[in-house]
């Protein structure tokens, strides 16, 4: 796998991010690509882009409730809408970087577990014990050590850097995939991502990475 | 075809509405359904819903320019982005209703022609002669008569009624398809619309028509 990794940007509180997370690794691998998982905090990225938060208007919010369940059925994935929504996601975002500093694939495994916990099992991702327990499955450190590391300056800085990088690339939603600088917003772009990776859809150069 | 018609809401200035317009009739017919074409003015509907206009932020606007061309290639449709964008669309909206009052299928044919003119041939849909000429292909009245009718109170009232109905159904984007009250926003929902019409995707009842 020599080509540049596919970038997978997401917020841990994004239902469509969860749906994408179940597909992106296999899709990229089928075309000889690794995936760089990159969690951010969407509200913070949007603030940097001077854009309003998503779903602040009832018609779109209510539509999402319906559409995400339908999209999950369409994709054949289990889905349970969180009883508290939106989720509070800085903690898993920081924990991801605690793991990624040592082992990026382990961090991606943690992220998939956390997204499943949130969108299948109604877990609260601001529960420090729960998040540390999920992380400890994929790291040699104890849950207590990981919990401490996720609150340390290094993890906060790593998440802040990811937010700044997302804003620089105009990552205005979740999930957001970038292939050689070309942006794909939304899990509904899976088919186009596959065509692009397979070389059946020419690269779009109108919008390149800044 | 006994079942209720599939509702196809769109704005004449919507690139994704043009993409959907090329598919929706055949898709519905394959499952024994007619389509009720229903143009509205999206900015007016959004104002009624107290929602901001789409694409007011540069990252989303610039992404659309790329995404709509890519989506057109994905769907195998020609596409040329209008040299003046956004389009000014009250005139084709009113003209649609001038034709629909006598012959709804003819109005739908006019709508498809107008969308193709805008998004393949860079036609300005605020050009009264052009719009009347397109309409005259599908009506026994002359272009001059149609042009006059599109400026009359009856046509203005019909478009205003469509806007009010769209807002009542929370049609917050274009294209927006409703099947037995269930909403599908975006041309990227074509696959789900097909599954729903084929009975392979259970109806979603969380959001019913008001």
Short mmCIF file of C-alpha atoms in Angstrom, two decimals:
data_model
loop_
_atom_site.label_atom_id
_atom_site.label_comp_id
_atom_site.label_asym_id
_atom_site.label_seq_id
_atom_site.Cartn_x
_atom_site.Cartn_y
_atom_site.Cartn_z
CA UNK A 1 0.00 0.00 0.00
CA UNK A 2 2.07 2.90 -1.30
CA UNK A 3 -0.60 5.47 -2.08
CA UNK A 4 -1.39 8.23 0.39
CA UNK A 5 -3.90 7.19 3.04
CA UNK A 6 -7.57 7.96 2.68
CA UNK A 7 -8.47 10.54 5.34
CA UNK A 8 -11.59 9.77 7.37
CA UNK A 9 -12.70 12.77 9.42
CA UNK A 10 -15.55 12.35 11.90
CA UNK A 11 -17.04 13.50 15.17
CA UNK A 12 -17.73 10.81 17.77
CA UNK A 13 -21.25 12.22 18.11
CA UNK A 14 -22.11 11.86 14.43
CA UNK A 15 -24.63 9.12 13.54
CA UNK A 16 -23.57 9.20 9.90
CA UNK A 17 -19.95 9.03 11.08
CA UNK A 18 -20.80 5.76 12.81
CA UNK A 19 -22.36 4.44 9.60
CA UNK A 20 -19.27 5.38 7.59
CA UNK A 21 -16.89 3.92 10.18
CA UNK A 22 -18.24 0.44 9.44
CA UNK A 23 -17.27 0.65 5.77
CA UNK A 24 -14.29 2.87 5.14
CA UNK A 25 -11.43 0.52 6.09
CA UNK A 26 -12.62 -2.39 3.96
CA UNK A 27 -13.44 -0.08 1.06
CA UNK A 28 -10.01 1.51 1.10
CA UNK A 29 -8.20 -1.81 1.61
CA UNK A 30 -9.97 -3.27 -1.42
CA UNK A 31 -8.22 -0.61 -3.45
CA UNK A 32 -4.81 -0.81 -1.78
CA UNK A 33 -5.24 2.13 0.57
CA UNK A 34 -4.86 2.62 4.29
CA UNK A 35 -7.22 4.90 6.19
CA UNK A 36 -6.13 7.70 8.47
CA UNK A 37 -8.88 8.02 11.09
CA UNK A 38 -9.08 11.56 12.31
CA UNK A 39 -11.66 12.53 14.92
CA UNK A 40 -12.40 16.22 15.43
CA UNK A 41 -15.08 18.22 17.23
CA UNK A 42 -17.49 19.37 14.58
CA UNK A 43 -18.89 22.33 16.54
CA UNK A 44 -15.34 23.63 17.05
CA UNK A 45 -14.42 23.20 13.38
CA UNK A 46 -17.60 24.96 12.27
CA UNK A 47 -16.92 27.83 14.66
CA UNK A 48 -13.50 28.26 13.05
CA UNK A 49 -15.14 28.25 9.63
CA UNK A 50 -17.71 30.85 10.81
CA UNK A 51 -20.46 28.35 10.07
CA UNK A 52 -23.50 27.60 12.25
CA UNK A 53 -23.86 24.26 14.03
CA UNK A 54 -25.80 21.59 12.13
CA UNK A 55 -29.34 20.62 13.08
CA UNK A 56 -30.14 23.87 14.84
CA UNK A 57 -33.43 24.00 12.93
CA UNK A 58 -36.23 21.59 13.78
CA UNK A 59 -37.11 20.46 10.24
CA UNK A 60 -33.56 19.23 9.60
CA UNK A 61 -33.15 17.79 13.07
CA UNK A 62 -36.39 15.84 12.85
CA UNK A 63 -35.54 14.66 9.35
CA UNK A 64 -32.19 13.36 10.59
CA UNK A 65 -33.89 11.18 13.19
CA UNK A 66 -35.80 9.46 10.43
CA UNK A 67 -33.11 9.51 7.78
CA UNK A 68 -30.32 8.04 9.87
CA UNK A 69 -32.44 5.06 10.91
CA UNK A 70 -33.50 4.52 7.33
CA UNK A 71 -29.91 4.87 6.09
CA UNK A 72 -28.77 2.31 8.68
CA UNK A 73 -31.41 -0.16 7.42
CA UNK A 74 -30.39 0.61 3.85
CA UNK A 75 -26.76 -0.17 4.71
CA UNK A 76 -27.70 -3.22 6.78
CA UNK A 77 -26.31 -1.83 10.04
CA UNK A 78 -27.88 -1.86 13.50
CA UNK A 79 -28.72 1.59 14.83
CA UNK A 80 -30.24 2.89 18.03
CA UNK A 81 -30.62 6.62 18.40
CA UNK A 82 -28.92 7.87 21.58
CA UNK A 83 -31.37 8.76 24.33
CA UNK A 84 -29.31 11.90 24.96
CA UNK A 85 -28.52 13.68 21.72
CA UNK A 86 -26.34 15.51 20.73
CA UNK A 87 -23.48 13.67 22.40
CA UNK A 88 -20.61 15.30 24.29
CA UNK A 89 -17.49 14.07 22.52
CA UNK A 90 -14.25 15.81 23.58
CA UNK A 91 -13.31 12.85 25.82
CA UNK A 92 -13.30 10.11 23.14
CA UNK A 93 -11.62 12.59 20.82
CA UNK A 94 -8.75 13.06 23.27
CA UNK A 95 -8.61 9.34 24.11
CA UNK A 96 -8.25 8.54 20.43
CA UNK A 97 -5.05 10.58 20.33
CA UNK A 98 -3.72 8.95 23.50
CA UNK A 99 -3.89 5.63 21.66
CA UNK A 100 -2.92 6.97 18.23
CA UNK A 101 0.34 8.39 19.54
CA UNK A 102 1.52 4.81 20.07
CA UNK A 103 -0.57 2.75 17.66
CA UNK A 104 -2.86 4.37 15.07
CA UNK A 105 -4.62 1.09 14.08
CA UNK A 106 -5.42 0.45 17.76
CA UNK A 107 -6.84 3.97 17.99
CA UNK A 108 -9.06 3.26 15.00
CA UNK A 109 -10.29 0.05 16.67
CA UNK A 110 -11.09 2.06 19.79
CA UNK A 111 -12.96 4.61 17.70
CA UNK A 112 -15.08 1.93 16.06
CA UNK A 113 -15.89 0.45 19.47
CA UNK A 114 -16.83 3.85 20.85
CA UNK A 115 -19.08 4.67 17.89
CA UNK A 116 -20.80 1.30 18.25
CA UNK A 117 -21.24 1.89 21.97
CA UNK A 118 -22.87 5.24 21.25
CA UNK A 119 -25.08 4.27 18.33
CA UNK A 120 -25.96 0.68 19.11
CA UNK A 121 -25.85 0.46 22.91
CA UNK A 122 -26.84 3.99 23.96
CA UNK A 123 -23.56 4.53 25.84
CA UNK A 124 -22.72 8.04 27.04
CA UNK A 125 -19.37 9.03 25.55
CA UNK A 126 -18.80 11.60 28.29
CA UNK A 127 -18.61 8.72 30.83
CA UNK A 128 -14.89 8.61 31.67
CA UNK A 129 -14.96 5.06 33.04
CA UNK A 130 -16.75 3.74 30.00
CA UNK A 131 -14.42 5.47 27.54
CA UNK A 132 -11.30 4.37 29.43
CA UNK A 133 -12.61 0.82 29.54
CA UNK A 134 -13.12 0.79 25.78
CA UNK A 135 -9.64 2.22 25.25
CA UNK A 136 -7.99 -0.34 27.56
CA UNK A 137 -9.13 -3.12 25.20
CA UNK A 138 -6.67 -1.75 22.64
CA UNK A 139 -3.72 -0.61 24.76
CA UNK A 140 -1.33 -2.14 27.26
CA UNK A 141 -1.96 0.65 29.78
CA UNK A 142 -4.63 0.30 32.45
CA UNK A 143 -7.97 2.05 32.21
CA UNK A 144 -6.88 4.36 35.04
CA UNK A 145 -3.67 5.31 33.23
CA UNK A 146 -5.52 5.92 30.00
CA UNK A 147 -8.12 8.02 31.77
CA UNK A 148 -5.36 10.18 33.20
CA UNK A 149 -3.59 10.45 29.85
CA UNK A 150 -6.80 11.57 28.14
CA UNK A 151 -7.00 14.53 30.51
CA UNK A 152 -3.37 15.54 30.06
CA UNK A 153 -2.15 18.49 28.03
CA UNK A 154 -0.68 16.28 25.29
CA UNK A 155 -4.08 14.79 24.42
CA UNK A 156 -5.80 18.19 24.54
CA UNK A 157 -3.19 19.61 22.22
CA UNK A 158 -3.53 16.71 19.76
CA UNK A 159 -7.31 17.18 19.52
CA UNK A 160 -6.89 20.93 19.10
CA UNK A 161 -4.40 20.30 16.30
CA UNK A 162 -6.88 17.96 14.60
CA UNK A 163 -9.57 20.65 14.81
CA UNK A 164 -7.21 23.22 13.29
CA UNK A 165 -6.26 20.83 10.49
CA UNK A 166 -9.91 20.03 9.80
CA UNK A 167 -10.74 23.72 9.53
CA UNK A 168 -7.77 24.28 7.22
CA UNK A 169 -9.17 21.58 4.92
CA UNK A 170 -12.72 22.98 5.24
CA UNK A 171 -14.03 19.79 6.79
CA UNK A 172 -17.51 21.20 7.43
CA UNK A 173 -19.36 18.00 8.33
CA UNK A 174 -19.10 14.42 9.58
CA UNK A 175 -18.27 12.03 8.06
CA UNK A 176 -15.91 13.73 5.66
CA UNK A 177 -13.53 11.69 3.52
CA UNK A 178 -10.58 13.12 1.61
CA UNK A 179 -8.85 11.16 -1.16
CA UNK A 180 -5.71 12.85 -2.49
CA UNK A 181 -7.21 16.16 -1.42
CA UNK A 182 -10.63 15.54 -2.97
CA UNK A 183 -13.49 15.96 -0.48
CA UNK A 184 -16.47 13.60 -0.05
CA UNK A 185 -19.05 14.72 2.51
CA UNK A 186 -21.55 12.26 3.95
CA UNK A 187 -22.02 8.51 4.16
CA UNK A 188 -24.22 8.86 1.06
CA UNK A 189 -21.02 9.39 -0.94
CA UNK A 190 -19.87 5.78 -0.34
CA UNK A 191 -20.62 4.75 -3.93
CA UNK A 192 -18.70 7.70 -5.34
CA UNK A 193 -15.78 7.00 -2.99
CA UNK A 194 -15.68 3.44 -4.25
CA UNK A 195 -15.78 4.56 -7.89
CA UNK A 196 -13.05 7.09 -7.22
CA UNK A 197 -10.80 4.51 -5.54
CA UNK A 198 -11.44 2.05 -8.37
CA UNK A 199 -10.45 4.69 -10.94
CA UNK A 200 -13.89 4.69 -12.56
CA UNK A 201 -14.60 8.29 -11.51
CA UNK A 202 -11.99 10.85 -12.54
CA UNK A 203 -10.52 12.95 -9.76
CA UNK A 204 -12.24 16.30 -9.26
CA UNK A 205 -9.63 19.02 -9.25
CA UNK A 206 -11.85 22.05 -8.92
CA UNK A 207 -11.38 21.95 -5.15
CA UNK A 208 -7.93 21.02 -4.03
CA UNK A 209 -6.61 20.95 -0.52
CA UNK A 210 -5.49 24.39 0.61
CA UNK B 1 -51.67 3.01 -11.01
CA UNK B 2 -53.91 3.34 -8.00
CA UNK B 3 -51.46 4.31 -5.29
CA UNK B 4 -51.04 7.95 -4.29
CA UNK B 5 -48.59 9.84 -6.48
CA UNK B 6 -44.98 10.27 -5.47
CA UNK B 7 -44.43 13.96 -4.72
CA UNK B 8 -41.37 15.52 -6.33
CA UNK B 9 -40.61 18.95 -4.89
CA UNK B 10 -37.87 21.05 -6.44
CA UNK B 11 -36.63 24.53 -7.21
CA UNK B 12 -35.83 25.33 -10.84
CA UNK B 13 -32.48 26.67 -9.68
CA UNK B 14 -31.40 23.47 -7.92
CA UNK B 15 -28.61 21.48 -9.63
CA UNK B 16 -29.51 18.38 -7.63
CA UNK B 17 -33.15 18.95 -8.57
CA UNK B 18 -32.11 18.71 -12.22
CA UNK B 19 -30.29 15.45 -11.51
CA UNK B 20 -33.35 14.00 -9.75
CA UNK B 21 -35.71 15.16 -12.50
CA UNK B 22 -34.02 12.80 -14.94
CA UNK B 23 -34.84 9.76 -12.81
CA UNK B 24 -37.96 10.16 -10.75
CA UNK B 25 -40.65 9.45 -13.37
CA UNK B 26 -39.11 6.18 -14.59
CA UNK B 27 -38.35 5.08 -11.05
CA UNK B 28 -41.91 5.68 -9.89
CA UNK B 29 -43.44 4.14 -13.03
CA UNK B 30 -41.40 0.98 -12.51
CA UNK B 31 -43.29 0.56 -9.26
CA UNK B 32 -46.74 1.56 -10.48
CA UNK B 33 -46.69 5.14 -9.31
CA UNK B 34 -47.29 8.48 -10.94
CA UNK B 35 -45.24 11.52 -9.95
CA UNK B 36 -46.66 14.84 -8.91
CA UNK B 37 -44.09 17.44 -9.95
CA UNK B 38 -44.23 20.39 -7.65
CA UNK B 39 -41.89 23.33 -8.12
CA UNK B 40 -41.49 25.82 -5.29
CA UNK B 41 -39.08 28.63 -4.46
CA UNK B 42 -36.66 27.25 -1.93
CA UNK B 43 -35.61 30.60 -0.47
CA UNK B 44 -39.28 31.43 0.17
CA UNK B 45 -39.99 28.04 1.78
CA UNK B 46 -36.91 28.35 3.99
CA UNK B 47 -37.97 31.84 5.06
CA UNK B 48 -41.34 30.44 6.13
CA UNK B 49 -39.53 27.70 8.07
CA UNK B 50 -37.27 30.33 9.72
CA UNK B 51 -34.27 28.59 8.17
CA UNK B 52 -31.29 30.27 6.49
CA UNK B 53 -30.70 29.99 2.75
CA UNK B 54 -28.47 27.12 1.65
CA UNK B 55 -24.90 27.70 0.49
CA UNK B 56 -24.47 31.01 2.26
CA UNK B 57 -21.12 29.78 3.57
CA UNK B 58 -18.17 29.44 1.22
CA UNK B 59 -17.03 25.93 2.25
CA UNK B 60 -20.43 24.42 1.41
CA UNK B 61 -20.88 26.51 -1.71
CA UNK B 62 -17.47 25.55 -3.07
CA UNK B 63 -18.05 21.91 -2.19
CA UNK B 64 -21.34 21.96 -4.11
CA UNK B 65 -19.57 23.10 -7.27
CA UNK B 66 -17.37 20.03 -7.11
CA UNK B 67 -19.95 17.59 -5.77
CA UNK B 68 -22.71 18.31 -8.26
CA UNK B 69 -20.38 17.77 -11.23
CA UNK B 70 -19.10 14.56 -9.67
CA UNK B 71 -22.63 13.41 -8.87
CA UNK B 72 -23.66 14.08 -12.47
CA UNK B 73 -20.78 11.94 -13.73
CA UNK B 74 -21.68 9.26 -11.18
CA UNK B 75 -25.26 9.25 -12.48
CA UNK B 76 -24.15 9.43 -16.12
CA UNK B 77 -25.82 12.76 -16.81
CA UNK B 78 -24.43 15.78 -18.64
CA UNK B 79 -23.97 18.84 -16.46
CA UNK B 80 -22.71 22.35 -17.02
CA UNK B 81 -22.70 24.70 -14.09
CA UNK B 82 -24.64 27.91 -14.85
CA UNK B 83 -22.42 30.90 -15.49
CA UNK B 84 -24.77 32.95 -13.32
CA UNK B 85 -25.55 31.11 -10.10
CA UNK B 86 -27.81 31.09 -8.12
CA UNK B 87 -30.58 31.24 -10.68
CA UNK B 88 -33.67 33.44 -10.49
CA UNK B 89 -36.60 31.04 -10.71
CA UNK B 90 -40.02 32.58 -9.99
CA UNK B 91 -40.80 32.78 -13.73
CA UNK B 92 -40.43 29.05 -14.58
CA UNK B 93 -42.22 28.30 -11.30
CA UNK B 94 -45.22 30.34 -12.38
CA UNK B 95 -45.07 29.03 -15.95
CA UNK B 96 -45.19 25.48 -14.64
CA UNK B 97 -48.53 26.23 -13.02
CA UNK B 98 -49.88 27.89 -16.18
CA UNK B 99 -49.35 24.56 -17.95
CA UNK B 100 -50.26 22.33 -15.02
CA UNK B 101 -53.68 23.90 -14.69
CA UNK B 102 -54.59 22.31 -18.04
CA UNK B 103 -52.21 19.35 -18.35
CA UNK B 104 -49.93 18.26 -15.46
CA UNK B 105 -47.85 15.83 -17.57
CA UNK B 106 -47.17 18.63 -20.08
CA UNK B 107 -46.08 20.85 -17.19
CA UNK B 108 -43.67 18.15 -16.05
CA UNK B 109 -42.24 17.94 -19.58
CA UNK B 110 -41.78 21.70 -19.57
CA UNK B 111 -40.04 21.48 -16.21
CA UNK B 112 -37.61 18.85 -17.46
CA UNK B 113 -36.83 20.97 -20.52
CA UNK B 114 -36.27 24.06 -18.39
CA UNK B 115 -33.97 22.21 -15.98
CA UNK B 116 -31.97 20.84 -18.92
CA UNK B 117 -31.77 24.32 -20.43
CA UNK B 118 -30.41 25.68 -17.16
CA UNK B 119 -27.99 22.90 -16.28
CA UNK B 120 -26.84 21.70 -19.69
CA UNK B 121 -27.13 24.75 -21.93
CA UNK B 122 -26.48 27.62 -19.51
CA UNK B 123 -29.88 29.19 -20.22
CA UNK B 124 -31.07 32.02 -17.97
CA UNK B 125 -34.42 31.01 -16.49
CA UNK B 126 -35.36 34.65 -15.87
CA UNK B 127 -35.41 35.20 -19.66
CA UNK B 128 -39.14 35.51 -20.38
CA UNK B 129 -38.84 34.75 -24.08
CA UNK B 130 -36.80 31.64 -23.46
CA UNK B 131 -39.14 30.31 -20.78
CA UNK B 132 -42.25 31.03 -22.87
CA UNK B 133 -40.63 29.31 -25.85
CA UNK B 134 -39.93 26.20 -23.80
CA UNK B 135 -43.49 26.22 -22.49
CA UNK B 136 -45.01 26.63 -25.94
CA UNK B 137 -43.54 23.25 -26.93
CA UNK B 138 -45.97 21.63 -24.52
CA UNK B 139 -49.12 23.77 -24.86
CA UNK B 140 -51.47 24.83 -27.62
CA UNK B 141 -51.20 28.49 -26.61
CA UNK B 142 -48.64 30.77 -28.24
CA UNK B 143 -45.46 31.81 -26.48
CA UNK B 144 -46.87 35.34 -26.15
CA UNK B 145 -50.06 34.05 -24.53
CA UNK B 146 -48.12 31.84 -22.16
CA UNK B 147 -45.81 34.67 -21.24
CA UNK B 148 -48.80 36.80 -20.34
CA UNK B 149 -50.43 33.99 -18.37
CA UNK B 150 -47.24 33.44 -16.36
CA UNK B 151 -47.42 37.04 -15.17
CA UNK B 152 -51.09 36.90 -14.26
CA UNK B 153 -52.47 36.70 -10.75
CA UNK B 154 -53.61 33.07 -11.16
CA UNK B 155 -50.04 31.83 -11.79
CA UNK B 156 -48.65 33.92 -8.95
CA UNK B 157 -51.26 32.53 -6.60
CA UNK B 158 -50.54 28.94 -7.66
CA UNK B 159 -46.83 29.30 -6.96
CA UNK B 160 -47.55 30.97 -3.61
CA UNK B 161 -49.85 28.06 -2.74
CA UNK B 162 -47.10 25.58 -3.63
CA UNK B 163 -44.66 27.44 -1.37
CA UNK B 164 -47.16 27.35 1.49
CA UNK B 165 -47.77 23.65 0.97
CA UNK B 166 -44.04 22.95 0.86
CA UNK B 167 -43.51 24.79 4.12
CA UNK B 168 -46.41 22.92 5.72
CA UNK B 169 -44.68 19.65 4.78
CA UNK B 170 -41.29 20.99 5.94
CA UNK B 171 -39.77 20.66 2.49
CA UNK B 172 -36.47 22.26 3.48
CA UNK B 173 -34.39 21.43 0.42
CA UNK B 174 -34.38 20.54 -3.27
CA UNK B 175 -34.94 17.91 -4.50
CA UNK B 176 -37.32 16.62 -1.88
CA UNK B 177 -39.41 13.51 -2.54
CA UNK B 178 -42.39 12.44 -0.43
CA UNK B 179 -43.79 8.91 -0.64
CA UNK B 180 -46.99 8.43 1.35
CA UNK B 181 -45.84 11.26 3.60
CA UNK B 182 -42.32 9.91 4.10
CA UNK B 183 -39.62 12.47 3.21
CA UNK B 184 -36.47 11.82 1.16
CA UNK B 185 -34.12 14.79 0.81
CA UNK B 186 -31.51 14.88 -1.92
CA UNK B 187 -30.71 13.08 -5.14
CA UNK B 188 -28.43 10.85 -3.06
CA UNK B 189 -31.55 9.19 -1.67
CA UNK B 190 -32.41 7.64 -5.07
CA UNK B 191 -31.39 4.14 -3.93
CA UNK B 192 -33.51 4.40 -0.78
CA UNK B 193 -36.46 5.73 -2.79
CA UNK B 194 -36.18 2.74 -5.09
CA UNK B 195 -36.01 0.30 -2.15
CA UNK B 196 -38.98 1.99 -0.51
CA UNK B 197 -41.06 1.81 -3.72
CA UNK B 198 -40.07 -1.83 -4.19
CA UNK B 199 -41.17 -2.63 -0.64
CA UNK B 200 -37.67 -3.69 0.43
CA UNK B 201 -37.35 -0.79 2.88
CA UNK B 202 -40.11 -0.51 5.46
CA UNK B 203 -41.88 2.84 5.64
CA UNK B 204 -40.50 5.19 8.27
CA UNK B 205 -43.30 6.46 10.41
CA UNK B 206 -41.41 8.60 12.82
CA UNK B 207 -42.04 11.67 10.68
CA UNK B 208 -45.46 11.81 9.12
CA UNK B 209 -46.88 14.60 7.09
CA UNK B 210 -48.42 17.27 9.33
#
